[in-house]
XYZ file of C-alpha atoms in Angstrom:
238
model
C -55.688 5.104 -34.939
C -55.168 8.231 -32.835
C -52.614 10.647 -34.194
C -49.853 11.987 -31.943
C -49.296 15.703 -32.354
C -45.830 17.086 -32.979
C -45.660 18.844 -29.560
C -46.661 15.601 -27.831
C -44.008 13.705 -29.735
C -41.395 16.278 -28.792
C -42.372 16.077 -25.121
C -42.195 12.285 -25.201
C -38.848 12.382 -26.942
C -37.540 14.898 -24.429
C -38.690 12.790 -21.494
C -37.090 9.755 -23.045
C -33.827 11.626 -23.500
C -33.867 12.711 -19.855
C -34.447 9.137 -18.683
C -31.669 7.878 -20.918
C -29.391 10.568 -19.529
C -30.160 9.571 -15.946
C -29.600 5.916 -16.795
C -26.294 6.736 -18.485
C -25.075 8.596 -15.392
C -26.030 5.672 -13.147
C -24.262 3.206 -15.415
C -21.197 5.432 -15.545
C -21.054 5.681 -11.764
C -21.555 1.938 -11.357
C -18.780 1.222 -13.819
C -16.497 3.755 -12.148
C -16.908 1.988 -8.816
C -16.633 -1.448 -10.391
C -13.534 -0.529 -12.345
C -11.658 0.944 -9.376
C -8.217 -0.557 -8.973
C -6.036 -0.135 -5.943
C -2.726 1.644 -6.510
C 0.100 -0.870 -6.976
C 1.534 -0.106 -3.533
C -1.791 -0.948 -1.854
C -2.729 -4.114 -3.722
C -1.504 -6.200 -0.834
C -4.754 -5.271 0.926
C -6.903 -7.284 -1.487
C -4.306 -10.050 -1.715
C -4.004 -10.485 2.051
C -5.543 -13.683 3.443
C -6.260 -11.961 6.760
C -8.252 -9.040 5.324
C -11.924 -8.968 4.328
C -13.300 -6.319 2.021
C -16.039 -4.269 3.672
C -19.206 -3.982 1.585
C -22.063 -1.618 2.437
C -25.048 -1.601 0.116
C -25.773 2.064 0.807
C -22.358 2.909 -0.649
C -22.882 0.897 -3.805
C -26.567 1.053 -4.743
C -27.886 4.596 -5.176
C -31.550 3.726 -5.920
C -31.673 1.340 -2.957
C -30.091 3.997 -0.752
C -32.708 6.608 -1.682
C -35.559 4.137 -1.269
C -34.432 3.476 2.299
C -34.597 7.084 3.452
C -31.202 8.606 2.741
C -31.447 12.130 1.354
C -28.192 12.369 -0.563
C -24.904 10.692 -1.347
C -22.349 9.531 1.210
C -19.866 12.263 2.140
C -16.864 9.941 1.846
C -17.922 6.868 -0.131
C -19.756 8.392 -3.102
C -17.783 8.205 -6.398
C -18.278 11.980 -6.672
C -16.884 12.754 -3.208
C -14.148 15.351 -2.866
C -12.516 13.065 -0.298
C -13.100 9.538 -1.540
C -12.561 6.197 0.169
C -13.532 3.638 -2.498
C -13.089 0.565 -0.306
C -12.095 -0.665 3.133
C -10.390 -3.890 4.175
C -10.912 -5.269 7.675
C -8.703 -7.617 9.679
C -10.960 -9.224 12.324
C -8.055 -10.701 14.268
C -6.181 -7.413 14.575
C -9.277 -5.192 14.547
C -7.697 -2.973 11.917
C -9.569 -1.191 9.123
C -7.542 0.052 6.138
C -8.180 1.558 2.746
C -7.076 4.129 0.180
C -8.262 7.709 0.470
C -8.192 9.993 -2.564
C -8.030 13.769 -2.170
C -9.624 15.422 -5.181
C -9.897 18.977 -6.471
C -13.124 19.580 -4.538
C -11.142 19.275 -1.290
C -8.761 22.116 -2.187
C -8.026 24.987 0.220
C -4.614 26.636 -0.169
C -3.494 26.530 -3.797
C -2.861 22.902 -4.680
C -3.291 21.800 -1.059
C -6.269 20.034 0.497
C -8.326 21.451 3.354
C -7.490 20.160 6.817
C -11.159 19.347 7.267
C -10.902 16.902 4.386
C -8.258 14.993 6.313
C -10.261 14.967 9.545
C -13.400 13.840 7.684
C -11.555 10.750 6.474
C -10.287 10.102 9.998
C -13.801 10.431 11.405
C -15.065 7.930 8.843
C -12.567 5.181 9.621
C -13.115 5.701 13.356
C -16.859 5.213 13.137
C -16.933 2.226 10.812
C -14.158 0.441 12.692
C -16.074 0.919 15.933
C -19.193 -0.580 14.330
C -17.181 -3.592 13.161
C -15.364 -4.077 16.451
C -18.634 -3.978 18.379
C -19.711 -7.022 16.379
C -23.346 -6.011 15.954
C -24.057 -4.232 12.686
C -23.764 -1.036 10.605
C -24.509 2.343 12.187
C -24.612 0.741 15.641
C -23.222 3.723 17.500
C -21.925 7.261 17.220
C -18.574 9.019 17.225
C -18.370 11.483 20.106
C -14.730 12.545 20.057
C -12.132 13.002 17.295
C -8.679 14.410 18.084
C -6.536 14.932 14.989
C -2.954 16.037 14.525
C -2.197 17.237 10.991
C 1.518 16.770 10.396
C 1.954 17.261 6.675
C -0.152 18.918 3.942
C -1.898 16.694 1.413
C -1.659 17.665 -2.249
C -4.693 17.698 -4.524
C -4.746 14.420 -6.435
C -2.830 12.495 -3.801
C -3.836 9.007 -2.613
C -2.862 7.924 0.895
C -3.353 4.843 3.039
C -5.825 5.352 5.864
C -5.679 2.863 8.699
C -7.447 2.662 12.004
C -6.997 0.213 14.845
C -8.912 -0.444 18.041
C -6.786 0.751 20.956
C -9.132 -0.581 23.634
C -12.764 -1.342 24.403
C -14.560 -0.579 27.650
C -18.142 -1.815 27.659
C -19.872 0.526 25.173
C -16.793 2.651 24.548
C -14.523 1.894 21.588
C -11.253 3.821 21.502
C -9.673 4.041 18.054
C -6.292 5.256 16.827
C -5.684 6.074 13.178
C -3.083 7.452 10.837
C -2.746 8.540 7.233
C 0.459 7.767 5.346
C 1.955 7.627 1.872
C 3.843 4.942 -0.030
C 7.149 5.947 1.549
C 5.669 5.615 5.037
C 5.555 9.349 5.734
C 2.718 10.151 8.139
C 0.409 13.036 7.202
C -2.011 12.865 10.121
C -2.796 10.909 13.265
C -5.982 10.617 15.259
C -7.383 9.215 18.463
C -11.101 9.108 19.001
C -14.009 7.587 20.820
C -17.222 5.991 19.610
C -20.142 4.887 21.758
C -21.706 1.583 20.750
C -25.483 1.444 20.926
C -25.996 5.211 20.939
C -29.445 5.956 19.536
C -29.319 8.371 16.611
C -32.580 7.718 14.760
C -35.878 8.807 16.284
C -37.521 5.703 14.838
C -35.672 2.486 14.077
C -36.304 0.446 10.936
C -35.022 -2.856 9.589
C -31.902 -0.980 8.485
C -30.958 -0.484 12.120
C -31.372 -4.200 12.835
C -28.867 -5.414 10.272
C -26.014 -7.631 11.438
C -22.565 -8.044 9.940
C -22.145 -11.076 7.721
C -18.596 -12.418 7.530
C -18.290 -14.338 4.278
C -15.078 -16.337 3.915
C -15.966 -17.515 0.419
C -16.296 -13.958 -0.863
C -13.496 -12.705 1.397
C -15.804 -9.938 2.532
C -17.726 -8.552 5.470
C -21.196 -7.499 4.320
C -23.716 -5.179 5.941
C -26.190 -8.086 6.040
C -26.640 -11.619 4.632
C -29.179 -10.180 2.160
C -26.430 -8.157 0.490
C -24.750 -11.388 -0.591
C -27.774 -12.325 -2.695
C -27.683 -8.908 -4.369
C -23.998 -9.250 -5.174
C -24.534 -12.774 -6.460
C -21.202 -13.857 -5.078
C -19.367 -11.139 -7.004
C -16.680 -8.955 -5.516
C -16.314 -6.692 -8.534
């Protein structure tokens, strides 16, 4: 039987440790997302019979995301994001998209206060995804071309607010969205009006990702990025 030298054994052990470390990080991130609980004052979102939880596989499955051509993590929906929206809830009848937004230490500007750009980034996100949903086609089916924000009150590091966007009107390919950011007491921190163009071509070459269609699943109380995502989730909303 061939003998393994000590250096070879050390290299193998080191490689194994690295792989275990990577796996541990992935498990930790998956558990962090899975374990997320809405603040008590926002739990009505998941309890509402008129709201569907929005599920995007590229927000939840890092390896799948990378294998499909993304280069990094999502600016807003990655568990490590400085400005983090862990989940959205969509009301198809009202065309309203709502969810919590956490402002973390990485979003800090003035001492203890979050950067204004962190607030506008969250506004931009809800505008775009609501426009995609309202258009009724599928994910990434357009592009935001205008975002007008009014910042009324500073956000503290560590604060969680409610972000909500609603469709103001639709004109052919144009989706006009209004949004606001408020706290538990109802105090408004920012408002926004913006415009997204449905069907705007962003990718030089389209793939199957660009052909996905929303799947509204009443049993799961969710709107998925495609019917295939349901099979991956196995009927689970955790």
